[in-house]
Amino acid sequence: MAATFEITKNDKGEFYFKLVTPDGKTLLRSEGYTAKASAKNGVESVRKNATSGRLEVNQAKDGRPYLNLKAANGQVVATSPMFADAAACDAAVASIKADAAKAKLIDNA
């Protein structure tokens, strides 16, 4: 079973998407959008850019790695949670590259 995209709406009315593994772990999460269509456009941007070399590995102040996925214009489309170590980050990168383009979209908003 592959990763899926989920769109949700928070109590402030903002729409978010996240890319999650089959066991429910978040690989990437978006910023808040005022319109569901914008969140869906973000999903399409992840699908398009996941294998384009635009996954950027960063390091938090405490040393844990995390990812930013950027669009062609350099804007951050989605960010990962902090990973425990480089191996977990590498596994997430591999999963994103393998699954994002074909991940099913589930609309929970």
C-alpha positions as a printed NumPy array, in Angstrom:
array([[  0.   ,   0.   ,   0.   ],
       [  1.359,   3.437,  -0.936],
       [  1.298,   6.802,   0.757],
       [ -1.799,   9.008,   0.438],
       [ -2.547,  12.702,   0.446],
       [ -5.154,  13.881,   2.939],
       [ -6.843,  17.284,   2.867],
       [ -8.285,  18.534,   6.154],
       [ -9.812,  21.756,   7.445],
       [ -8.936,  23.163,  10.863],
       [-11.226,  25.019,  13.269],
       [-10.069,  28.366,  11.816],
       [-11.339,  27.361,   8.373],
       [ -7.903,  26.775,   6.837],
       [ -7.256,  23.847,   4.523],
       [ -4.116,  21.723,   4.82 ],
       [ -2.774,  18.731,   2.995],
       [ -0.385,  16.112,   4.221],
       [  1.306,  13.149,   2.624],
       [  1.085,  10.169,   4.955],
       [  2.476,   6.652,   4.974],
       [  0.152,   3.632,   5.128],
       [  0.805,   3.42 ,   8.887],
       [ -0.253,   7.06 ,   9.394],
       [  3.115,   8.803,   9.697],
       [  3.274,  12.257,   8.141],
       [  5.933,  12.686,   5.466],
       [  5.026,  16.251,   4.409],
       [  2.534,  18.891,   5.543],
       [  1.459,  22.11 ,   3.883],
       [  0.874,  25.595,   5.16 ],
       [ -2.721,  26.694,   5.706],
       [ -4.774,  27.724,   2.684],
       [ -7.975,  29.771,   2.667],
       [ -9.435,  27.746,  -0.219],
       [ -9.613,  24.   ,  -0.736],
       [ -8.653,  24.496,  -4.388],
       [ -5.355,  26.017,  -3.26 ],
       [ -4.647,  22.972,  -1.079],
       [ -5.372,  20.719,  -4.065],
       [ -2.99 ,  22.814,  -6.176],
       [ -0.369,  22.266,  -3.455],
       [ -0.879,  18.505,  -3.727],
       [ -0.315,  18.724,  -7.476],
       [  2.857,  20.735,  -6.881],
       [  4.177,  18.027,  -4.549],
       [  3.371,  15.377,  -7.157],
       [  5.212,  17.387,  -9.803],
       [  8.249,  18.375,  -7.728],
       [  8.851,  15.32 ,  -5.527],
       [ 11.311,  13.75 ,  -7.951],
       [ 12.778,  16.953,  -9.371],
       [ 15.611,  17.412,  -6.887],
       [ 13.676,  20.05 ,  -4.957],
       [ 13.567,  18.123,  -1.68 ],
       [ 15.854,  20.068,   0.615],
       [ 17.267,  18.464,   3.775],
       [ 17.619,  20.919,   6.645],
       [ 18.721,  20.618,  10.245],
       [ 16.862,  21.986,  13.261],
       [ 18.718,  23.717,  16.083],
       [ 18.652,  20.478,  18.062],
       [ 20.318,  18.621,  15.18 ],
       [ 17.311,  16.672,  13.928],
       [ 16.838,  16.63 ,  10.151],
       [ 13.686,  17.731,   8.346],
       [ 12.663,  18.362,   4.732],
       [ 11.302,  21.244,   2.695],
       [  9.873,  20.573,  -0.74 ],
       [ 10.132,  23.601,  -2.998],
       [  8.32 ,  24.45 ,  -6.203],
       [ 10.174,  25.562,  -9.325],
       [  9.852,  29.188,  -8.163],
       [ 11.652,  28.366,  -4.891],
       [  8.567,  28.641,  -2.695],
       [  8.232,  26.001,   0.033],
       [  5.207,  23.844,  -0.782],
       [  5.405,  21.419,   2.141],
       [  7.569,  20.65 ,   5.161],
       [  8.194,  17.379,   6.965],
       [  8.128,  16.782,  10.687],
       [ 11.473,  16.485,  12.463],
       [ 13.056,  13.066,  12.041],
       [ 14.888,  11.171,  14.761],
       [ 18.002,  10.744,  12.631],
       [ 19.45 ,  10.86 ,   9.122],
       [ 18.342,   7.3  ,   8.349],
       [ 14.691,   8.15 ,   9.069],
       [ 15.023,  11.269,   6.92 ],
       [ 16.554,   9.263,   4.072],
       [ 13.698,   6.746,   4.293],
       [ 11.171,   9.587,   4.07 ],
       [ 12.917,  11.03 ,   1.008],
       [ 12.801,   7.624,  -0.687],
       [  9.104,   7.212,   0.146],
       [  8.208,  10.695,  -1.085],
       [ 10.058,  10.166,  -4.358],
       [  8.497,   6.732,  -4.879],
       [  4.917,   7.466,  -3.82 ],
       [  3.977,  11.151,  -4.194],
       [  3.255,  11.145,  -7.92 ],
       [  0.735,   8.312,  -7.671],
       [ -0.61 ,   8.888,  -4.144],
       [ -4.371,   8.837,  -3.824],
       [ -6.049,  12.044,  -2.597],
       [ -8.461,  11.691,   0.32 ],
       [-10.624,  14.742,   0.996],
       [-11.489,  14.93 ,   4.7  ],
       [-12.402,  18.625,   4.646]])
